[in-house]
Tab-separated table of C-alpha atoms and ligand atoms in Angstrom:
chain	number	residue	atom	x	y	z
A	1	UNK	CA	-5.159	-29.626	-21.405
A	2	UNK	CA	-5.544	-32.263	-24.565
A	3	UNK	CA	-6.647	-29.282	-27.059
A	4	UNK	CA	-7.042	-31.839	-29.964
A	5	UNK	CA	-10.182	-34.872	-29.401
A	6	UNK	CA	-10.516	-37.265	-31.902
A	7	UNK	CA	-14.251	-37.714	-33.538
A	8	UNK	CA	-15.699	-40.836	-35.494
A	9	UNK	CA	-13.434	-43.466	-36.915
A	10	UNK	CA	-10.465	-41.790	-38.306
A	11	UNK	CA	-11.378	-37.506	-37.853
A	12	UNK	CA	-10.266	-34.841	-35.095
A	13	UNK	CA	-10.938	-31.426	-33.803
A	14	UNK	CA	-7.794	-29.887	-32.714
A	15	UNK	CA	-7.612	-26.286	-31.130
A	16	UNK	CA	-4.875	-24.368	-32.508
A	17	UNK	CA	-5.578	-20.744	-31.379
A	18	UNK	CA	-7.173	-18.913	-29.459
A	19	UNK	CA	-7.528	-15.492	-29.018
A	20	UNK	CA	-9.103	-13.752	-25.260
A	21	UNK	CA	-10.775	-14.941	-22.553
A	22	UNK	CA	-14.027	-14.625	-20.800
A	23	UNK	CA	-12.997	-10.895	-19.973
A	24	UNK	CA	-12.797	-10.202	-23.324
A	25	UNK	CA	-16.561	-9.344	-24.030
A	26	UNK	CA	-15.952	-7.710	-20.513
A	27	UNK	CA	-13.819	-5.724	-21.301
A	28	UNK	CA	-15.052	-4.917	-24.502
A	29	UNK	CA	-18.539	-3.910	-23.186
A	30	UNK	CA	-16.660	-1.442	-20.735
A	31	UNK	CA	-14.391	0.214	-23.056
A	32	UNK	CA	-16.778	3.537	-23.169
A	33	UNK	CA	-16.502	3.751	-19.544
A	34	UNK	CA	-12.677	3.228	-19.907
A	35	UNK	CA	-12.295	0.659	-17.152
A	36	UNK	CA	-10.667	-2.684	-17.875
A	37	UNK	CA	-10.901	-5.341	-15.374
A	38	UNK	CA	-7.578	-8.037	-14.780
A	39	UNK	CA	-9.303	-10.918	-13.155
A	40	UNK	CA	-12.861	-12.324	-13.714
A	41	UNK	CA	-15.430	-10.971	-10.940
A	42	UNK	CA	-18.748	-11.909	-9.864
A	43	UNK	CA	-19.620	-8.002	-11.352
A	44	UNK	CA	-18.152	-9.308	-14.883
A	45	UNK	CA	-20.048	-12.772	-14.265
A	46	UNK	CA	-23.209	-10.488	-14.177
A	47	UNK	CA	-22.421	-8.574	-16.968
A	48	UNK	CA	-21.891	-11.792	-19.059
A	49	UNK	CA	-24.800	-13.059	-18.172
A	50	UNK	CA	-26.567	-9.188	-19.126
A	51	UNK	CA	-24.826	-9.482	-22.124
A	52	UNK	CA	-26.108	-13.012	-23.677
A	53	UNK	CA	-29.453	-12.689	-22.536
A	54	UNK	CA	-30.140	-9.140	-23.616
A	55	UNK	CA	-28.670	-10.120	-26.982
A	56	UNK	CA	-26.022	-7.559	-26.935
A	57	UNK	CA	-23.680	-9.890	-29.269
A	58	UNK	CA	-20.687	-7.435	-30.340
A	59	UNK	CA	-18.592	-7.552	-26.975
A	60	UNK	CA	-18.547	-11.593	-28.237
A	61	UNK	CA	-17.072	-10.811	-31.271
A	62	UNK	CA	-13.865	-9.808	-30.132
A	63	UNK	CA	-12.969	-13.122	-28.824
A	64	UNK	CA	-11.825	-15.860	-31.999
A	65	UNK	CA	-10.915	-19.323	-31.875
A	66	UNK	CA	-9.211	-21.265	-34.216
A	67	UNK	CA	-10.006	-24.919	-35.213
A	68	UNK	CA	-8.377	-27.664	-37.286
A	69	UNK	CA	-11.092	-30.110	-38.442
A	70	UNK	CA	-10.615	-33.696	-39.792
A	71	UNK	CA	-14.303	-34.608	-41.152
A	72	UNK	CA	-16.274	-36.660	-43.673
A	73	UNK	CA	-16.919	-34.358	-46.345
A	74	UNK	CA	-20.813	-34.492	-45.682
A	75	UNK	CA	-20.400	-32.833	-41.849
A	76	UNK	CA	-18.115	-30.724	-43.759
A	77	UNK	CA	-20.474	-29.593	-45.917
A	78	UNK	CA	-23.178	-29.022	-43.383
A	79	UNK	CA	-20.177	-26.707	-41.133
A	80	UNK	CA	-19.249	-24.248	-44.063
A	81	UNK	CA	-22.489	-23.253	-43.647
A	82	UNK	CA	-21.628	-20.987	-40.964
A	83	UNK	CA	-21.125	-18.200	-42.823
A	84	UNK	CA	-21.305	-14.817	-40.574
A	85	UNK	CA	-18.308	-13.959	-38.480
A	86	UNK	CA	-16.519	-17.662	-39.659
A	87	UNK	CA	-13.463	-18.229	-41.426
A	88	UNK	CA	-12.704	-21.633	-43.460
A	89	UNK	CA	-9.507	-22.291	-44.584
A	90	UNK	CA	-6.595	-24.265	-45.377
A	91	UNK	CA	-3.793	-23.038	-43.482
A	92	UNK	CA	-3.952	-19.041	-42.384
A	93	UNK	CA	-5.626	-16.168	-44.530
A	94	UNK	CA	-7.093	-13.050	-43.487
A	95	UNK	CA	-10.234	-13.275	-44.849
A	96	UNK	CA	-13.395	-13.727	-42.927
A	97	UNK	CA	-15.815	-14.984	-45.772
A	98	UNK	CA	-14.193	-17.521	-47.725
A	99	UNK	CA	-13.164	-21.216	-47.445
A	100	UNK	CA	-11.372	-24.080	-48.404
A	101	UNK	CA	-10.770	-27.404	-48.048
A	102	UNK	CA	-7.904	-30.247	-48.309
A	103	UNK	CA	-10.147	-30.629	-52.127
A	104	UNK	CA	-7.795	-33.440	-53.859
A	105	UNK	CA	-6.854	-31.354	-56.914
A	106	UNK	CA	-3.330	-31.813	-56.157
A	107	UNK	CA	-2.536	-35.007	-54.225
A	108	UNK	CA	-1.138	-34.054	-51.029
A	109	UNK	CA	-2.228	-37.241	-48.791
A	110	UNK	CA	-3.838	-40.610	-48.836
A	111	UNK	CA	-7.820	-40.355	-49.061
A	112	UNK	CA	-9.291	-41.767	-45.864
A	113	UNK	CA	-13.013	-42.246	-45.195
A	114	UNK	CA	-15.629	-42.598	-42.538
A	115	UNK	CA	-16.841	-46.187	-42.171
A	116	UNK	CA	-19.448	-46.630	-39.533
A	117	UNK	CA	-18.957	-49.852	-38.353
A	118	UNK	CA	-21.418	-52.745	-37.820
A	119	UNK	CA	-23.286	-50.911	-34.660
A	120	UNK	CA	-23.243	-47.201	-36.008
A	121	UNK	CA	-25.736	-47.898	-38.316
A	122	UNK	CA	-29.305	-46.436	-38.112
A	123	UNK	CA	-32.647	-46.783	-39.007
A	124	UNK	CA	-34.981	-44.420	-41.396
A	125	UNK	CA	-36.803	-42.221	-39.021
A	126	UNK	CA	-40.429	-42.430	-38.153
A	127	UNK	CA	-40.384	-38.401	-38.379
A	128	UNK	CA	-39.380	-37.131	-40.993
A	129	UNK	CA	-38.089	-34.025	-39.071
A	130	UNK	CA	-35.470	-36.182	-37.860
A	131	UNK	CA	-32.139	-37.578	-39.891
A	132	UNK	CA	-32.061	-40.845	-38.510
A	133	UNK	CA	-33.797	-42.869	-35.677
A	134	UNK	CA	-32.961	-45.767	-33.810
A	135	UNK	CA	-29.853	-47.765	-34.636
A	136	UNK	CA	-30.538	-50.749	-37.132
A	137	UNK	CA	-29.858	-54.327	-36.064
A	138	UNK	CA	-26.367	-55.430	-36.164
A	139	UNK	CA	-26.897	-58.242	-38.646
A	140	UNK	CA	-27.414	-55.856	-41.339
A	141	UNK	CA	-25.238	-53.494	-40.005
A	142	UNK	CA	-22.228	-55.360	-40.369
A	143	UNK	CA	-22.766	-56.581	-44.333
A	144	UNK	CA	-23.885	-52.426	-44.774
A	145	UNK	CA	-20.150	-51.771	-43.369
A	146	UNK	CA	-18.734	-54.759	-45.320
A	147	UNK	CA	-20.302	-53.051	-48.315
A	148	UNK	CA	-19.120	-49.489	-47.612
A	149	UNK	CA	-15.505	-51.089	-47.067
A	150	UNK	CA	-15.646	-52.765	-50.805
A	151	UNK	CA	-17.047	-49.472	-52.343
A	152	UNK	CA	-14.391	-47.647	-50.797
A	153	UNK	CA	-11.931	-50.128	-52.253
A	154	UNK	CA	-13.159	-50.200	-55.751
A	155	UNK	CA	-13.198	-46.720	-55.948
A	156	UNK	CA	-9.735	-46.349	-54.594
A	157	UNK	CA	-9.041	-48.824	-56.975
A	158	UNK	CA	-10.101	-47.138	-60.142
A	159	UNK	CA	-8.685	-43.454	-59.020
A	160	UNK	CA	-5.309	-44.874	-58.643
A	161	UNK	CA	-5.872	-46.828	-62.223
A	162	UNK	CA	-6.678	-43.395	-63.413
A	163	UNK	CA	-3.928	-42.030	-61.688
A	164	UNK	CA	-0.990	-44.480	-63.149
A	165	UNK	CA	-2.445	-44.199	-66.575
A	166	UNK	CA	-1.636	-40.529	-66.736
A	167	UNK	CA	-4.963	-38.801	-65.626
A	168	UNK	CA	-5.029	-35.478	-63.913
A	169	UNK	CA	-5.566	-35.638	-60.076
A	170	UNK	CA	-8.640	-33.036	-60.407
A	171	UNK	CA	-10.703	-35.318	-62.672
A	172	UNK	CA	-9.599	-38.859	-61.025
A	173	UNK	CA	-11.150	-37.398	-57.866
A	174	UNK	CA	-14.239	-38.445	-59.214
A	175	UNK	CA	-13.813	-42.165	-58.308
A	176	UNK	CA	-13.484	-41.335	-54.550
A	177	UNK	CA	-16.486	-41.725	-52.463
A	178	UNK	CA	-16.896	-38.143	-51.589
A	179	UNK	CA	-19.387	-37.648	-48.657
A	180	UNK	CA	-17.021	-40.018	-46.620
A	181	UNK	CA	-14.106	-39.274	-47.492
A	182	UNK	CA	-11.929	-36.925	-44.937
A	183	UNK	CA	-11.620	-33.796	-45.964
A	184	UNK	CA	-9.000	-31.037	-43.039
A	185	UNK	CA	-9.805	-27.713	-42.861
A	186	UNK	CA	-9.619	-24.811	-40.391
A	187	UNK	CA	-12.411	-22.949	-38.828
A	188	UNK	CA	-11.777	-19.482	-37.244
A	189	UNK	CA	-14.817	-17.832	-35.887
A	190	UNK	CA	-15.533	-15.802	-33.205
A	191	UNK	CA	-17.238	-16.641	-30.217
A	192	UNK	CA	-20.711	-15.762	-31.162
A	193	UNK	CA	-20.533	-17.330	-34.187
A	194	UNK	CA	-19.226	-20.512	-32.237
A	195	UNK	CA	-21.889	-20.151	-30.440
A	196	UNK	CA	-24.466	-19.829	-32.853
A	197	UNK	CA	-22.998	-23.469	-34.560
A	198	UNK	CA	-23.242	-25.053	-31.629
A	199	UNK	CA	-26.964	-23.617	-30.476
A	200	UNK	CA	-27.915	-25.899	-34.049
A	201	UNK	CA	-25.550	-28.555	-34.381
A	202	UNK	CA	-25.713	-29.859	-30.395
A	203	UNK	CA	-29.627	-30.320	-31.210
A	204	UNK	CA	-31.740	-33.877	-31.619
A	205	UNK	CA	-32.055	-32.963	-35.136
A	206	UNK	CA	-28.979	-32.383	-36.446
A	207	UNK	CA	-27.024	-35.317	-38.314
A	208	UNK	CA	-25.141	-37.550	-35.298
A	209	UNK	CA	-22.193	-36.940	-36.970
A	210	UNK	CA	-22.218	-33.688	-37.114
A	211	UNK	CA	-23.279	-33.456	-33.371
A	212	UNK	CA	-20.648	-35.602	-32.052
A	213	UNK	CA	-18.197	-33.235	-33.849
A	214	UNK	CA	-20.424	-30.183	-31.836
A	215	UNK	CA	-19.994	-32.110	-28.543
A	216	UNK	CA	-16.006	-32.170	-29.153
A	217	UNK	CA	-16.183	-28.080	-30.323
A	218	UNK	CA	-18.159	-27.508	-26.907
A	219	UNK	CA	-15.388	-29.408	-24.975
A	220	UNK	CA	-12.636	-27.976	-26.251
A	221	UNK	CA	-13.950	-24.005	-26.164
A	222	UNK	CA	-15.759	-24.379	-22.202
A	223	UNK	CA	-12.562	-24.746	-21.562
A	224	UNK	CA	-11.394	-21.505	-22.468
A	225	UNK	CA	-14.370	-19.389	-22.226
A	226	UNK	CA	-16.351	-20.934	-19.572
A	227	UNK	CA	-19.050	-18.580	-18.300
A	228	UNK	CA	-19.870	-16.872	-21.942
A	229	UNK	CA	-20.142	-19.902	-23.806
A	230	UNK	CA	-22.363	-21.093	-21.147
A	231	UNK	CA	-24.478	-17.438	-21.295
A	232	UNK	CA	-24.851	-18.043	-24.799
A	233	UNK	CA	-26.021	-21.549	-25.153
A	234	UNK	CA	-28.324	-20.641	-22.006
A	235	UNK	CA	-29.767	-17.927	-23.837
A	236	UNK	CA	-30.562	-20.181	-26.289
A	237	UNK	CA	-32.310	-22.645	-24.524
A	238	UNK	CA	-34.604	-20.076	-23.008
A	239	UNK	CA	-35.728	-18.474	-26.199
B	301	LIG	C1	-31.215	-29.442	-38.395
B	301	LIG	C2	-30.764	-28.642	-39.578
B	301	LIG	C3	-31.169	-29.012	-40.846
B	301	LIG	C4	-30.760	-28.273	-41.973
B	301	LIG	N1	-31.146	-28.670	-43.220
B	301	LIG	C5	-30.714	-27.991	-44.301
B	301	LIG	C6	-31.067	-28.400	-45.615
B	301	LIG	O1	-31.786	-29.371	-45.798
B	301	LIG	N2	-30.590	-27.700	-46.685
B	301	LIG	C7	-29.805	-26.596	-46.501
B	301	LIG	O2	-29.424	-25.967	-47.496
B	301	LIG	N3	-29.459	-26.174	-45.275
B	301	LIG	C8	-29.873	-26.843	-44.167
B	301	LIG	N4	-29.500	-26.423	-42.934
B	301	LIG	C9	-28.583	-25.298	-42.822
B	301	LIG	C10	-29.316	-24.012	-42.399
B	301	LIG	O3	-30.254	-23.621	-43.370
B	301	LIG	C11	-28.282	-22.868	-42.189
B	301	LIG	O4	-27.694	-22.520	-43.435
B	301	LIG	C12	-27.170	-23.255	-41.255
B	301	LIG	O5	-27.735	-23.840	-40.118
B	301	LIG	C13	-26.321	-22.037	-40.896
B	301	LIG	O6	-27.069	-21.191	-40.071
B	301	LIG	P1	-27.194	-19.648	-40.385
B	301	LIG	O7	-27.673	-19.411	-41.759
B	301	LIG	O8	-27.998	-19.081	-39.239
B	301	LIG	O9	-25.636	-19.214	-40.235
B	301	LIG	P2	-24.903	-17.937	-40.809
B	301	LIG	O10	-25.033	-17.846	-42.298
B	301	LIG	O11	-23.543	-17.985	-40.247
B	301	LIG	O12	-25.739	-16.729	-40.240
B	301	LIG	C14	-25.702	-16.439	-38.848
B	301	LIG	C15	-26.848	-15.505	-38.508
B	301	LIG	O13	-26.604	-14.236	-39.109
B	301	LIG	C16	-27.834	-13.666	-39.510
B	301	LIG	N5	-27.785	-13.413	-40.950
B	301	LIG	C17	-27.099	-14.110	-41.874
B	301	LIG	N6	-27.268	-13.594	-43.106
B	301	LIG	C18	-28.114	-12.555	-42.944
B	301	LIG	C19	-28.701	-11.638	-43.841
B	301	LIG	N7	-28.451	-11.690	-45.151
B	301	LIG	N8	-29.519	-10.704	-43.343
B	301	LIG	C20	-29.792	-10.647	-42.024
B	301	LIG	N9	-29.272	-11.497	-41.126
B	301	LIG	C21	-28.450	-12.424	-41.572
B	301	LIG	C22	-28.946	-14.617	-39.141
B	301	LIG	O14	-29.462	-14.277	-37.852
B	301	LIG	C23	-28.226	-15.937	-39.035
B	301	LIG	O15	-28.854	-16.861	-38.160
B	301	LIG	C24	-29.916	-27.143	-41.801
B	301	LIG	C25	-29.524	-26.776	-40.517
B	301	LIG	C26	-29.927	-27.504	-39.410
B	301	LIG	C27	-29.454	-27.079	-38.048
């Protein structure tokens, strides 16, 4: 199985760990009858599906996943918002409430950034529930990705200006286009939590970015924990 899918122009969600199965919450759920079951049964199915749709969340706790993410800095921001039972970080750590992110304070790789290109554009919504609405006409489209590409480039060009004339890499961040510029960071949650994300983030409403990144999430966790991940999104739609 391909456990990393690319997302957008230039970003990624790569699995990197992963830690029990669908007979985890199982298992978990069963411990104070002290029975543990080896292979998944129609009785587990059933108690999965018990489980999600009773709301009895802690047997989904015990099974993490671990994510490397490659995003524009604004999906970014909209993911560390996950805050209960999620982990964001830079490499490994233990902690279960804190973050970080690839932040440019010391240079460690060249910036990159999202450029939609001449179709991804679109339109103001006519609700203003919703981010976006249909995509704008291509015509425009390609001089608003022609003028994204030159911002990007003047701004590259005056951070490495800054850079070369002695300036510390903290402050000559602030010539970068932030919100598209790539920022890599890992995500380690456990499967409730996932869950919870991607009950929000596969929605109409949230940003298309962010949902295509959702999408990829979904993919690459089904894989590994088919029937709760499915429990818990179906729980979801029901409510
Ligand atoms: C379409 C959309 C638009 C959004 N727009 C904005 C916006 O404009 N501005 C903005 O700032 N945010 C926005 N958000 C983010 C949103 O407000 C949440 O911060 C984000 O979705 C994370 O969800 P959460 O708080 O449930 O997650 P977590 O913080 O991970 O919490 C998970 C769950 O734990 C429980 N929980 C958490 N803390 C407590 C507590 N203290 N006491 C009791 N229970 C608790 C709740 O049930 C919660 O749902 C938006 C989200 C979506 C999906």
């Amino acid at each position: 199985m391909n456990d990393k899918i690319n997302v957008l122009d230039n970003g990624y969600v790569r699995l990197v760990d992963v830690m029990g199965t669908d007979l985890t919450p199982v298992n978990a759920a069963r411990v104070s009858y002290a029975k543990e079951s080896q292979e998944l049964t129609e009785r587990d199915v059933r108690l999965i599906k018990f489980l999600a749709r009773e709301g009895h969340t802690s047997p989904f706790r015990h099974a993490i996943a671990q994510f490397e993410i490659y995003a524009p800095l604004m999906v970014a921001r909209q993911w560390w918002k996950y805050i209960v039972g999620s982990a964001h970080q830079e490499g490994t750590g233990d902690s279960l409430d804190a973050w970080n992110e690839s932040s440019r304070r010391y240079i460690t790789e060249e910036p990159v950034f999202y450029v939609p290109a001449a179709g991804e554009w679109r339109s103001a919504p006519e609700n203003s529930k919703q981010g976006s609405g249909e995509p704008i006409d291509t015509h425009f489209g390609r001089r608003a990705t022609e003028a994204l590409e030159l911002h990007v480039k003047e701004g590259l060009a005056a951070y490495t200006y800054a850079i070369e004339n002695g300036v510390c890499a903290e402050q000559a961040r602030l010539f970068l286009p932030a919100y598209g510029m790539y920022v890599r960071w890992y995500w380690t949650a456990s499967l409730q939590s996932i869950a919870h994300f991607l009950a929000q983030r596969l929605e109409h409403d949230a940003q298309a970015e962010i949902q295509a990144y959702a999408k990829t999430v979904l993919t690459l966790i089904e894989a590994r924990f088919p029937v709760s991940i499915g429990e818990l999104l179906t729980k979801k739609e029901d409510a």
